[in-house]
mmCIF file of C-alpha atoms in Angstrom:
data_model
loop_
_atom_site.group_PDB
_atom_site.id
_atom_site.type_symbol
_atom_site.label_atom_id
_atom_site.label_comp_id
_atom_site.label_asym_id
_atom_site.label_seq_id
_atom_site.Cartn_x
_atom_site.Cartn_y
_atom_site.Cartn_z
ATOM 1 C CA UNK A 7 1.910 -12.077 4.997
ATOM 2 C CA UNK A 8 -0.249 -13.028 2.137
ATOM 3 C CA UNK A 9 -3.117 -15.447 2.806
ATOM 4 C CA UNK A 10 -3.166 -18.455 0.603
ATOM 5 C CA UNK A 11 -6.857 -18.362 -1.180
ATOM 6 C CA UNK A 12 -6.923 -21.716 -3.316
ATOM 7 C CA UNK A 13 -4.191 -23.992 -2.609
ATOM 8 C CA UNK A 14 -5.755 -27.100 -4.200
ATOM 9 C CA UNK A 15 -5.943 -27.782 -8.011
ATOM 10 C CA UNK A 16 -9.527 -27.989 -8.008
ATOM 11 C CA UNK A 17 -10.124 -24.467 -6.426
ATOM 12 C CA UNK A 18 -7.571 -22.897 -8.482
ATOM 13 C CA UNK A 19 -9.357 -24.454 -11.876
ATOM 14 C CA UNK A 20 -12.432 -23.113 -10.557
ATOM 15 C CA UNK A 21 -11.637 -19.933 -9.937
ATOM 16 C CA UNK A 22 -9.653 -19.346 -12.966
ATOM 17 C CA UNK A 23 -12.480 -21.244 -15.236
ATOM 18 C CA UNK A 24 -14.741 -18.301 -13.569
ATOM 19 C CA UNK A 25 -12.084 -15.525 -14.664
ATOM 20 C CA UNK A 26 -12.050 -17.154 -17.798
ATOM 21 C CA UNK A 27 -15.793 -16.952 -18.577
ATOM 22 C CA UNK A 28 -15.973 -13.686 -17.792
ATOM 23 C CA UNK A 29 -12.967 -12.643 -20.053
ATOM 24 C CA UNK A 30 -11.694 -11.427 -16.742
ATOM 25 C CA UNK A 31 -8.624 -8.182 -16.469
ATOM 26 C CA UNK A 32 -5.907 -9.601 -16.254
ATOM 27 C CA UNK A 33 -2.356 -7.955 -15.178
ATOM 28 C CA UNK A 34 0.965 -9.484 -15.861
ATOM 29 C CA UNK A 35 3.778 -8.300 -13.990
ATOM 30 C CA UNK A 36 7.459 -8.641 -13.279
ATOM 31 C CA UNK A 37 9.395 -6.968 -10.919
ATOM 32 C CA UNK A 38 10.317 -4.192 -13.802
ATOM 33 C CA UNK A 39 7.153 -4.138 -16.068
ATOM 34 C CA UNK A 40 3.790 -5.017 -16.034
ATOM 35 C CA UNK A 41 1.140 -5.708 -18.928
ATOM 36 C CA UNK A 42 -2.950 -4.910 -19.110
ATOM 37 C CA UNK A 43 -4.041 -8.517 -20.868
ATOM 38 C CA UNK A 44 -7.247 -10.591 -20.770
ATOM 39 C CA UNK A 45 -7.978 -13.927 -19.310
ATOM 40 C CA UNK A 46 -9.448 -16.434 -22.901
ATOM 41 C CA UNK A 47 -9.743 -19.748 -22.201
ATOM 42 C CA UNK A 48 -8.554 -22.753 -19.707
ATOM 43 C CA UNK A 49 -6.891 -25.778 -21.359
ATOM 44 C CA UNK A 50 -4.143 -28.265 -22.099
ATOM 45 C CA UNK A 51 -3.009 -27.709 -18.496
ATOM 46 C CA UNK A 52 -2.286 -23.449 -19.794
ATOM 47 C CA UNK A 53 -4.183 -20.377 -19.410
ATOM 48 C CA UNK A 54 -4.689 -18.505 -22.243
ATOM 49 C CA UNK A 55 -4.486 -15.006 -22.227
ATOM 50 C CA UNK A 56 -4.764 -11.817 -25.251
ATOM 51 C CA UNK A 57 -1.463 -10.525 -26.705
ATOM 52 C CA UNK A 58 -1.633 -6.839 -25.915
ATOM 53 C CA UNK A 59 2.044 -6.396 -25.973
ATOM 54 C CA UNK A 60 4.310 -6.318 -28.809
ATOM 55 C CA UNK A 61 6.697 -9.328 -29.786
ATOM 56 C CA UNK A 62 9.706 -7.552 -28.255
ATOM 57 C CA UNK A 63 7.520 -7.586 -24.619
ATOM 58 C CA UNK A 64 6.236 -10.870 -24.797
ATOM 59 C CA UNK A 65 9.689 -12.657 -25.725
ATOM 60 C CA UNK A 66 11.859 -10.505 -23.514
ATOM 61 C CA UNK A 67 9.708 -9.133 -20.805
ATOM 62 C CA UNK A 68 7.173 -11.932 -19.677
ATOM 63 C CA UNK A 69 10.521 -14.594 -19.937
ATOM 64 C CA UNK A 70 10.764 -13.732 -15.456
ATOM 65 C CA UNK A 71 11.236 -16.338 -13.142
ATOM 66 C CA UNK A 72 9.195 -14.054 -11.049
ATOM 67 C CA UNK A 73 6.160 -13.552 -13.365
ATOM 68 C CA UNK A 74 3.186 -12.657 -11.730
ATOM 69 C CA UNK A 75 -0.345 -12.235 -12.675
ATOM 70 C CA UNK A 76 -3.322 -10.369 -10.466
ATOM 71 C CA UNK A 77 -6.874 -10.318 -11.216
ATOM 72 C CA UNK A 78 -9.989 -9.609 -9.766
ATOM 73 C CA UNK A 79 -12.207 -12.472 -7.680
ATOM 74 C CA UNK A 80 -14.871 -11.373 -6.433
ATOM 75 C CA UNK A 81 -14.685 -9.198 -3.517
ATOM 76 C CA UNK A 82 -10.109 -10.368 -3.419
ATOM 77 C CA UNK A 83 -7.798 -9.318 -5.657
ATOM 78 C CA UNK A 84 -6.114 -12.606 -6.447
ATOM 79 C CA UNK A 85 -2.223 -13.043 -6.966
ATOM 80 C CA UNK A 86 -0.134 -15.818 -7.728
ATOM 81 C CA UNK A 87 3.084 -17.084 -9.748
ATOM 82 C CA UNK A 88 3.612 -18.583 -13.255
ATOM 83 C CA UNK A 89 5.447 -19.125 -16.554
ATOM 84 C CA UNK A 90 5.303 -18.206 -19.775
ATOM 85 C CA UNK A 91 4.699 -21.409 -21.438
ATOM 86 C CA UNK A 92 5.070 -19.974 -25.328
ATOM 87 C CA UNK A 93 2.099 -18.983 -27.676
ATOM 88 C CA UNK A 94 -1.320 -20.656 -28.694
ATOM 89 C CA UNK A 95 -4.320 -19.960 -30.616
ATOM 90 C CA UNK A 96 -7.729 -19.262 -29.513
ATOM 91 C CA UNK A 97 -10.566 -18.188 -31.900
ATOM 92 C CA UNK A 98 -7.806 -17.609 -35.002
ATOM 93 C CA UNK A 99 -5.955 -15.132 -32.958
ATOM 94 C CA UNK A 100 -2.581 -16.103 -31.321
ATOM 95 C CA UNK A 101 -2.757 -16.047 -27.479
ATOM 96 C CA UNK A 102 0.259 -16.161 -24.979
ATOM 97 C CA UNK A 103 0.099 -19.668 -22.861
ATOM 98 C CA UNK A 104 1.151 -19.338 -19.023
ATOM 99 C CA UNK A 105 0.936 -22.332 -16.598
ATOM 100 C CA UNK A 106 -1.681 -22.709 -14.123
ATOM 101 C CA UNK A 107 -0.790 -21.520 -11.052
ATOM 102 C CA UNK A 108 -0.170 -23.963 -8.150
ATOM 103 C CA UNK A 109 -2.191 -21.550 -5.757
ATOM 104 C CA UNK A 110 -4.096 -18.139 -5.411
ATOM 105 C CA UNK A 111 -3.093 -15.732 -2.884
ATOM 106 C CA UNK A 112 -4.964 -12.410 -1.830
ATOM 107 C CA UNK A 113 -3.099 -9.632 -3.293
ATOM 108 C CA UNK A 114 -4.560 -7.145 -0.896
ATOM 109 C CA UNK A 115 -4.307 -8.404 2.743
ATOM 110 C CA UNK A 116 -5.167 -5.265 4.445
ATOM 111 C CA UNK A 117 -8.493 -5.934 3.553
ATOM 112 C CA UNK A 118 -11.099 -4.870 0.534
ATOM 113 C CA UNK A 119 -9.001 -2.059 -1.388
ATOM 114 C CA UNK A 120 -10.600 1.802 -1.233
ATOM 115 C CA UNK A 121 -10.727 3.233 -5.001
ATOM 116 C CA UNK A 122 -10.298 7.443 -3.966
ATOM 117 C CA UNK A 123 -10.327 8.401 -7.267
ATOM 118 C CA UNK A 124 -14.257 8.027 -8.206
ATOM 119 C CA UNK A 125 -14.592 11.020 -10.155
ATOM 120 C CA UNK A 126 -17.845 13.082 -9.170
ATOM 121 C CA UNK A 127 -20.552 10.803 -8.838
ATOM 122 C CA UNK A 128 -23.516 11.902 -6.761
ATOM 123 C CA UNK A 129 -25.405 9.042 -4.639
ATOM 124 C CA UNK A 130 -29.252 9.052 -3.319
ATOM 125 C CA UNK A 131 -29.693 7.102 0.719
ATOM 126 C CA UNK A 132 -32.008 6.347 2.839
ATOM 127 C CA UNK A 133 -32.246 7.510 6.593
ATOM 128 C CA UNK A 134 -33.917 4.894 9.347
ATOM 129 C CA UNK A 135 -37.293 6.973 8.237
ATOM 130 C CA UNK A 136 -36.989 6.515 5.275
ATOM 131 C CA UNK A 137 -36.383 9.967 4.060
ATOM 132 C CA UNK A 138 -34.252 10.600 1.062
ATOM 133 C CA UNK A 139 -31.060 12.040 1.253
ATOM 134 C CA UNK A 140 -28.105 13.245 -1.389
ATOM 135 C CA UNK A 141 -24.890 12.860 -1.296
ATOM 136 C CA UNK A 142 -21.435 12.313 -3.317
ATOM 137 C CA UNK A 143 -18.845 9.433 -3.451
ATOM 138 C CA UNK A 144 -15.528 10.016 -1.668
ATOM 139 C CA UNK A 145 -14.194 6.159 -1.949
ATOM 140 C CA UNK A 146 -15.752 2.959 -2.943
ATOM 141 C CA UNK A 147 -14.514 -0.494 -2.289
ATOM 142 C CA UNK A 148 -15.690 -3.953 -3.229
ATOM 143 C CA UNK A 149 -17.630 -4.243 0.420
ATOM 144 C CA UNK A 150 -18.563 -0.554 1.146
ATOM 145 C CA UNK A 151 -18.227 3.266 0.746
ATOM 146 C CA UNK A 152 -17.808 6.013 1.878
ATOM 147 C CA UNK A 153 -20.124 9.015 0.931
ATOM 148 C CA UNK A 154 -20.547 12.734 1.573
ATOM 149 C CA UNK A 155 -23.710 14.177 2.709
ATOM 150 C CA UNK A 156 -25.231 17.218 0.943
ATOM 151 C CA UNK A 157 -27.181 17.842 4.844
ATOM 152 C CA UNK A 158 -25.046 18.094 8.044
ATOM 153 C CA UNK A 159 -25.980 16.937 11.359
ATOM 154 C CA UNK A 160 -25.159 12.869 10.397
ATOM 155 C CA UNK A 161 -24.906 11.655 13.903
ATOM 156 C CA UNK A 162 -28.468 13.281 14.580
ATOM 157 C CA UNK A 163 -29.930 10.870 11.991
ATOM 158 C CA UNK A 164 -27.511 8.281 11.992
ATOM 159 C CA UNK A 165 -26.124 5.970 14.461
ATOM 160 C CA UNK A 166 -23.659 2.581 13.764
ATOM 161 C CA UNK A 167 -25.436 -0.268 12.679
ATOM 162 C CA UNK A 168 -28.647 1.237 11.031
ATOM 163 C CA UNK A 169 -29.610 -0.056 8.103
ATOM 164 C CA UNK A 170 -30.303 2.005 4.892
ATOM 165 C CA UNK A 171 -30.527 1.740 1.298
ATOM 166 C CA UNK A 172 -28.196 3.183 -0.961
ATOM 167 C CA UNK A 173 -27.815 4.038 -4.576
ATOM 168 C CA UNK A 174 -24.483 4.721 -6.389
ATOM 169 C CA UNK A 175 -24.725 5.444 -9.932
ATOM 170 C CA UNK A 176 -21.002 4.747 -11.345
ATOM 171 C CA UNK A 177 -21.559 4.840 -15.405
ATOM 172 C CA UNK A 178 -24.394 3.601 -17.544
ATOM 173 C CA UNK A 179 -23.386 0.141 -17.421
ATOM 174 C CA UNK A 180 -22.796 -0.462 -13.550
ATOM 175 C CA UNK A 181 -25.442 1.366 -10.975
ATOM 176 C CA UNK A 182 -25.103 -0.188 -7.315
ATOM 177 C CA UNK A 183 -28.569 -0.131 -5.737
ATOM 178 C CA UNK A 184 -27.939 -2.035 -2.415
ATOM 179 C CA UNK A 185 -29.183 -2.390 1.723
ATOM 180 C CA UNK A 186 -26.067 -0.965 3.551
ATOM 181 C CA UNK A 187 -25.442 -0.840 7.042
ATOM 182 C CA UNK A 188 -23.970 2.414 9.105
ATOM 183 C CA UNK A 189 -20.698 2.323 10.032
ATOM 184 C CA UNK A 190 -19.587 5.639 11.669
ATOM 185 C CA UNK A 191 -20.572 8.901 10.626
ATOM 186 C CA UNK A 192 -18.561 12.128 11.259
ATOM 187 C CA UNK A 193 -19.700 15.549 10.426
ATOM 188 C CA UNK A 194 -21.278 15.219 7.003
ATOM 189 C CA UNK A 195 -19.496 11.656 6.009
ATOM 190 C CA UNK A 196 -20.590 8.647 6.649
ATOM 191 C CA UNK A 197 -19.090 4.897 6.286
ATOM 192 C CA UNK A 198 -21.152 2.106 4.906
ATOM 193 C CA UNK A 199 -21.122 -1.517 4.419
ATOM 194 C CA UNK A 200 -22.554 -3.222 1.964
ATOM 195 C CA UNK A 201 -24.870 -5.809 3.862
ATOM 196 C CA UNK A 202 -25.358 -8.439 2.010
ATOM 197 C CA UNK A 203 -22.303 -8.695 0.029
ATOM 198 C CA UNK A 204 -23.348 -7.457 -3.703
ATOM 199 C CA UNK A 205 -24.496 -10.182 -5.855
ATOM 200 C CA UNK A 206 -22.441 -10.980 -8.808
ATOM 201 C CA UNK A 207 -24.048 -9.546 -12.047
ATOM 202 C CA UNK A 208 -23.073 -6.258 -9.914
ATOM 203 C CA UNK A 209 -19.988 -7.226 -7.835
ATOM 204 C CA UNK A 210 -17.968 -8.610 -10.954
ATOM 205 C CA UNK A 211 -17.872 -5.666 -12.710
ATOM 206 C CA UNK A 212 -17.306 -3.402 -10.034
ATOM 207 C CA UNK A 213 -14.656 -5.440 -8.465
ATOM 208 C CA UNK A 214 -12.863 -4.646 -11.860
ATOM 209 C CA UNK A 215 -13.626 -1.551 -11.969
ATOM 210 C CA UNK A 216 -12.324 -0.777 -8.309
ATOM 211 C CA UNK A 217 -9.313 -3.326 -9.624
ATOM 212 C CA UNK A 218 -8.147 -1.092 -12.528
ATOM 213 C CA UNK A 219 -7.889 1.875 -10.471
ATOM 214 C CA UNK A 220 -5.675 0.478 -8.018
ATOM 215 C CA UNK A 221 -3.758 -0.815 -10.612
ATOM 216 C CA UNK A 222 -3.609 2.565 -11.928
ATOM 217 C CA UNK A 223 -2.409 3.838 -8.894
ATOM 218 C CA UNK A 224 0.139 0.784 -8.467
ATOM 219 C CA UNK A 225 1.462 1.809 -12.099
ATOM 220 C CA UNK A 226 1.495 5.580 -11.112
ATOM 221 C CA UNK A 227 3.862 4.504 -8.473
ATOM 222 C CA UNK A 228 6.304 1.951 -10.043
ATOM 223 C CA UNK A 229 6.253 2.492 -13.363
ATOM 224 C CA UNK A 230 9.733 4.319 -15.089
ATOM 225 C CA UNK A 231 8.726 7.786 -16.091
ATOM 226 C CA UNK A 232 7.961 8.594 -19.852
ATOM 227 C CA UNK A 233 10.685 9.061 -22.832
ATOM 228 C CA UNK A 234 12.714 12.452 -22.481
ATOM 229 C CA UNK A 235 12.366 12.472 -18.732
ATOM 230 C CA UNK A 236 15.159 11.437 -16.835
ATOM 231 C CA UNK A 237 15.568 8.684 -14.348
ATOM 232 C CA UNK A 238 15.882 10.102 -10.494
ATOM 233 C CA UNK A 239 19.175 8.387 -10.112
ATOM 234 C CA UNK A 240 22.155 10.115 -8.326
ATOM 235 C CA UNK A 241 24.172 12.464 -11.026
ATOM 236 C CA UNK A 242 27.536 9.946 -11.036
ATOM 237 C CA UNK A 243 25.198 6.928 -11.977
ATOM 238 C CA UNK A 244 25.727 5.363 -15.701
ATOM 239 C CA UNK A 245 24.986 2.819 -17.442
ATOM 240 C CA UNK A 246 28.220 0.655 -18.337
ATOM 241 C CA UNK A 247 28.898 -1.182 -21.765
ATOM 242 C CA UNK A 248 31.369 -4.127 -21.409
ATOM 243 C CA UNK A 249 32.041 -4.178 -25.014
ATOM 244 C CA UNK A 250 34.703 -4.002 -27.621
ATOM 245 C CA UNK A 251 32.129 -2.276 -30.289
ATOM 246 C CA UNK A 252 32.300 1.369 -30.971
ATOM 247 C CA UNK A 253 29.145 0.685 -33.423
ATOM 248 C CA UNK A 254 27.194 -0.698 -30.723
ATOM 249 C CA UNK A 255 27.833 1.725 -28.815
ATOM 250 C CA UNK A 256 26.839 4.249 -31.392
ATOM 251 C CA UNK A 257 23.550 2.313 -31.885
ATOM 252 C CA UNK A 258 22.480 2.177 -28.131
ATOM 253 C CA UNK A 259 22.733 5.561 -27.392
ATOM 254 C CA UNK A 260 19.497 6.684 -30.186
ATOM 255 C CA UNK A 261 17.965 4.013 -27.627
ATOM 256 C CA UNK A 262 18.459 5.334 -24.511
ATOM 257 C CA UNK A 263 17.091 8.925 -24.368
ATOM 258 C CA UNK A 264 16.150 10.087 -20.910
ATOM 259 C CA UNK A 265 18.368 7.785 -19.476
ATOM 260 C CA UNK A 266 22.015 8.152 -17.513
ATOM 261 C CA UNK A 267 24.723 8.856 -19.894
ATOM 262 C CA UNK A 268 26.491 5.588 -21.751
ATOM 263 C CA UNK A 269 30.156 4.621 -21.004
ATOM 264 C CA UNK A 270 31.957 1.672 -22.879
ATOM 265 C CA UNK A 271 34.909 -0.211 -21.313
ATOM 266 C CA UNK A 272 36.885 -3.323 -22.667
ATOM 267 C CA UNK A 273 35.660 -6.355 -21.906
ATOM 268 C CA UNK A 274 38.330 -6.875 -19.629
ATOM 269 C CA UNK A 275 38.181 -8.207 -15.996
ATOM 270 C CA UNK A 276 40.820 -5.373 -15.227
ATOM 271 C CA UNK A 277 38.810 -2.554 -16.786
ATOM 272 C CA UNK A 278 35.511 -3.879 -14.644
ATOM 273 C CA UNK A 279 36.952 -3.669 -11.874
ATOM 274 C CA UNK A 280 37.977 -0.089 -12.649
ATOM 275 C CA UNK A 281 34.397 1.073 -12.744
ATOM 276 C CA UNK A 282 32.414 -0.776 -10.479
ATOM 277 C CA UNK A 283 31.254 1.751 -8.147
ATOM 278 C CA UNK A 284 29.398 1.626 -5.275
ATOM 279 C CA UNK A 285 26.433 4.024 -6.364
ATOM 280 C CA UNK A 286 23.284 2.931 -8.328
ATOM 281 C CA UNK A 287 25.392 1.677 -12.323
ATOM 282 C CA UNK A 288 24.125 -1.232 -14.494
ATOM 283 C CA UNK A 289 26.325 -2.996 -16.499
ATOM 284 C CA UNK A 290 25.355 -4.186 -20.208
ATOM 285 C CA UNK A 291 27.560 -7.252 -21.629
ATOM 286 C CA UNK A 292 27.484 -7.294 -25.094
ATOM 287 C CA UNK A 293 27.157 -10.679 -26.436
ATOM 288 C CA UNK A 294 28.745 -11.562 -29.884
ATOM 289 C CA UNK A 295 28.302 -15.978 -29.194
ATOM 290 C CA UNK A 296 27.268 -18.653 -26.741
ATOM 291 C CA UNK A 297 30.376 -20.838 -26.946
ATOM 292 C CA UNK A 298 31.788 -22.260 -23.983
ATOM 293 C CA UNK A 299 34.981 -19.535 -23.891
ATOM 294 C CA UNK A 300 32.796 -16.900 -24.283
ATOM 295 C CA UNK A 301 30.381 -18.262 -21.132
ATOM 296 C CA UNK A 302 33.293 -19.141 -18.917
ATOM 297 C CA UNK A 303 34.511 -15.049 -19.308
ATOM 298 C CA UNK A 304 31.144 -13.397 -18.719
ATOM 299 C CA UNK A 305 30.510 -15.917 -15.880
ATOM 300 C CA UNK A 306 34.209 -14.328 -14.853
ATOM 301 C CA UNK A 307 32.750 -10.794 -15.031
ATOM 302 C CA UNK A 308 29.413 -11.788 -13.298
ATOM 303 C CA UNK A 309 31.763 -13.026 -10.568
ATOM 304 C CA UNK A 310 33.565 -9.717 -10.731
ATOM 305 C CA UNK A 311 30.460 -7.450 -9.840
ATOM 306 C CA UNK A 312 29.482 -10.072 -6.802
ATOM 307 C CA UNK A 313 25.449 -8.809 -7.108
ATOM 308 C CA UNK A 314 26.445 -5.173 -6.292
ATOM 309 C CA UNK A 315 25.037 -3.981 -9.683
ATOM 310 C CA UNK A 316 22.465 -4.934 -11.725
ATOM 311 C CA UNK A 317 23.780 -6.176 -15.034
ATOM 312 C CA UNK A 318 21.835 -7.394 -18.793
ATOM 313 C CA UNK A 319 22.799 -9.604 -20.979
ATOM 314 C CA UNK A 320 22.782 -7.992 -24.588
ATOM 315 C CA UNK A 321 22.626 -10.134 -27.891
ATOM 316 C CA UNK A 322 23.975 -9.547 -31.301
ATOM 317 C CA UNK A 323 23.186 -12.123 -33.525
ATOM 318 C CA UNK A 324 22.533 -14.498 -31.085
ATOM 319 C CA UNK A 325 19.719 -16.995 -30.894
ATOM 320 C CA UNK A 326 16.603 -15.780 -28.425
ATOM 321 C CA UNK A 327 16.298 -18.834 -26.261
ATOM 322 C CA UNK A 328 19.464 -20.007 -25.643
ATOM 323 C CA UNK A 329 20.668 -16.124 -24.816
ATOM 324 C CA UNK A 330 17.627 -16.234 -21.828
ATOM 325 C CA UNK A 331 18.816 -19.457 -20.909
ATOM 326 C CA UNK A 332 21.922 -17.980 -19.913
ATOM 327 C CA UNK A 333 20.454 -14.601 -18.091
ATOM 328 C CA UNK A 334 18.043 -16.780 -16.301
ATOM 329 C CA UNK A 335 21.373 -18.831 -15.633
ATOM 330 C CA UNK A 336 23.626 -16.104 -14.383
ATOM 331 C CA UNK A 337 20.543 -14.088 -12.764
ATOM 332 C CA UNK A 338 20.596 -11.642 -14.985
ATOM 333 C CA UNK A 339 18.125 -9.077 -14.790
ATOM 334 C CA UNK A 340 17.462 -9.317 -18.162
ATOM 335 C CA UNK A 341 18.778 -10.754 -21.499
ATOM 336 C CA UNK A 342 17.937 -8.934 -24.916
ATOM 337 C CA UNK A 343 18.631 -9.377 -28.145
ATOM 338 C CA UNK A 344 19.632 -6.217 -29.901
ATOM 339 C CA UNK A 345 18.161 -5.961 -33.709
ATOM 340 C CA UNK A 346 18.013 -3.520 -36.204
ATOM 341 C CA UNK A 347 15.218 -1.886 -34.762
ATOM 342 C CA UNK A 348 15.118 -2.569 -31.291
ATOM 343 C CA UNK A 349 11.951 0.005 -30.309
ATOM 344 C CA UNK A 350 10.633 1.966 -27.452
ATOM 345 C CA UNK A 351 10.558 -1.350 -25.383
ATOM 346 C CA UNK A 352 14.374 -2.120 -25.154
ATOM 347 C CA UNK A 353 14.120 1.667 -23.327
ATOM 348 C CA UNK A 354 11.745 0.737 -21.175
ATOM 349 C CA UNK A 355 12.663 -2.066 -20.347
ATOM 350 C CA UNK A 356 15.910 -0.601 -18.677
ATOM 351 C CA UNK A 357 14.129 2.309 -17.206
ATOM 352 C CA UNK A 358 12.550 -0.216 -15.349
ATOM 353 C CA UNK A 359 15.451 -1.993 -13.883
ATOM 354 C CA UNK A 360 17.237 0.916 -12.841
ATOM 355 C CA UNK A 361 13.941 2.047 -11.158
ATOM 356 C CA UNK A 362 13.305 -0.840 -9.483
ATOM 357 C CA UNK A 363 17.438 -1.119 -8.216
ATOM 358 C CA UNK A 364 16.896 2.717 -7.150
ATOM 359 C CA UNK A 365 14.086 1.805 -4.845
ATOM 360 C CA UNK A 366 15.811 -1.517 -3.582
ATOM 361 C CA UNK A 367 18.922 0.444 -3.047
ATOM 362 C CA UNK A 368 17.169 3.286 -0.917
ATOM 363 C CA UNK A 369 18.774 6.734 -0.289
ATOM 364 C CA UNK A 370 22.030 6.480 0.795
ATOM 365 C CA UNK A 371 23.358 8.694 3.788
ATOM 366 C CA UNK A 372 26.132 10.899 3.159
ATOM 367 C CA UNK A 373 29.554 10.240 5.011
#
């Protein structure tokens, strides 16, 4: 379980004034996408954070009930819930508005996260004598390392506890030069500590520089592959159009490369109920108008699927809001509104809903 790290509003202003001041990394995320953005400024009872998405991912992809954002604190990686509120303004430039979360939680409860992609970075230490040694980085957290002697024979020199001096050169801009304690040594590797805990005009930017690697390594593992390469679904999935449109079917398909084949059916409660399988489908409801006819039968067809399948709500000529009012509504995984020119995003966007359904759904066991 996650442990609650600012649960009253004064801690939580604090700690997100601090991000703020530093212009902090900032990740949103919902359970199918995620976006790189920057923390601005802290007012009006909002956070304001850099547009680094387009219009098509800030109106249709941050609109989650479970929007999330992380961030680096310190030696935590902080998590916690909020909203998109709409869009603001800070120093001329339009900025996306999210409410303040009601508390911080530590994103990484296993302890201080262990960045193992370092690249080849060779470190200098000291031994009890005060001899210097060489070395390179294998891993490098917020609190410690862990480092690979150029000398054998560790556990002659080196026993848990001792203190030593260490020096790990990173880039040009971030050099740690800090007392470390031993922690266990084994052949030529040895654990350290990093006793005291790094000061900040070091530990801020290395806590975002150990943040953005295990963010790359969180993306490398969730994210929907890339355009032209298909989606590991089972060969019978599809995706489903519930629509009477033979043009919008036409249209979709330049928009869904790399994805499993498109199959139309009549928006009929008969011809759902035809193809409602029980393997891995989503279901796209085209929708022509928001009267109350038109609500009653796609709450009919929501009904239909009883949450075996993910389904989206798709918009043509529809207005925005009230179209995510209604996905948010029925639980839709997501509700779109399908222009002209949709882009790369609408693609993406359902890449990663049938990823994340595919790892909810697990392999299945054949009978």
């Amino acid at each position: 379980m996650k442990k609650i790290i600012a649960k009253t509003a004064e801690e939580v202003h604090r700690i997100l004034g601090l991000a703020c001041a530093n212009r902090e990394l900032l990740i949103l995320a919902t359970p199918y996408l995620s976006f790189e953005s920057t923390f601005l400024v802290q007012e009006d009872g909002a956070i304001h954070a850099r547009i680094t998405m387009g219009t098509e991912a800030a109106m249709y992809g941050l609109r989650s009930e479970d929007l999330r954002i992380r961030f680096p604190h310190a030696t935590r990686f902080l998590e916690a819930k909020t909203r998109l509120l709409g869009f603001g303004m800070v120093e001329g430039r339009r900025s996306l508005r999210l409410a303040i979360p009601t508390i911080l939680m530590d994103d990484d409860h296993r302890g201080a996260y262990r960045a193992e992609r370092v690249g080849r970075v060779e470190v200098s230490f000291s031994t009890p004598r005060f001899d210097l040694r060489g070395g390179t980085l294998v891993n490098l957290s917020t609190t410690g390392a862990r480092i690979q002697s150029f000398q054998d024979n560790l556990e002659s020199d080196f026993k848990s506890g001792d203190p030593i001096l260490v020096t790990i050169p990173l880039s040009e801009e971030l050099k740690i030069n800090s007392p470390a304690h031993v922690r266990w040594t084994h052949g030529r590797t040895m654990g350290l500590k990093f006793i005291p805990t790094l000061t900040d005009p070091v530990l801020t930017p290395l806590s975002r520089w150990v943040f953005q690697r295990r963010e790359e390594d969180r993306e490398r593992m969730e994210r929907p592959p890339s355009l032209g390469n298909p989606v590991a679904t089972p060969k019978e999935s599809r995706l489903v159009l519930v629509s009477s449109s033979g043009e919008l079917e036409t249209s979709l398909r330049d928009y869904l490369e790399g994805l499993p084949p498109l199959v139309r059916i009549a928006p009929t409660i008969a011809a759902l109920k035809e193809v409602v399988p029980s393997h891995p489908t989503m279901l796209i409801f085209h929708i022509a108008g928001l009267g109350l006819d038109e609500r009653r039968r796609l709450r009919a067809f929501v009904d239909t699927l009883g949450a075996r399948q993910p389904f989206i709500l798709l918009g043509v000529g529809v207005e925005a809001s009230a179209l995510m009012e209604l996905g948010s509504e029925l639980k839709a995984a997501a509700a779109f509104v399908f222009g002209p020119k949709p882009g790369p995003f609408f693609n993406r966007l359902i890449q990663g809903i049938l990823r994340r359904h595919a790892d909810e759904s697990g392999p299945k066991e054949s009978a």
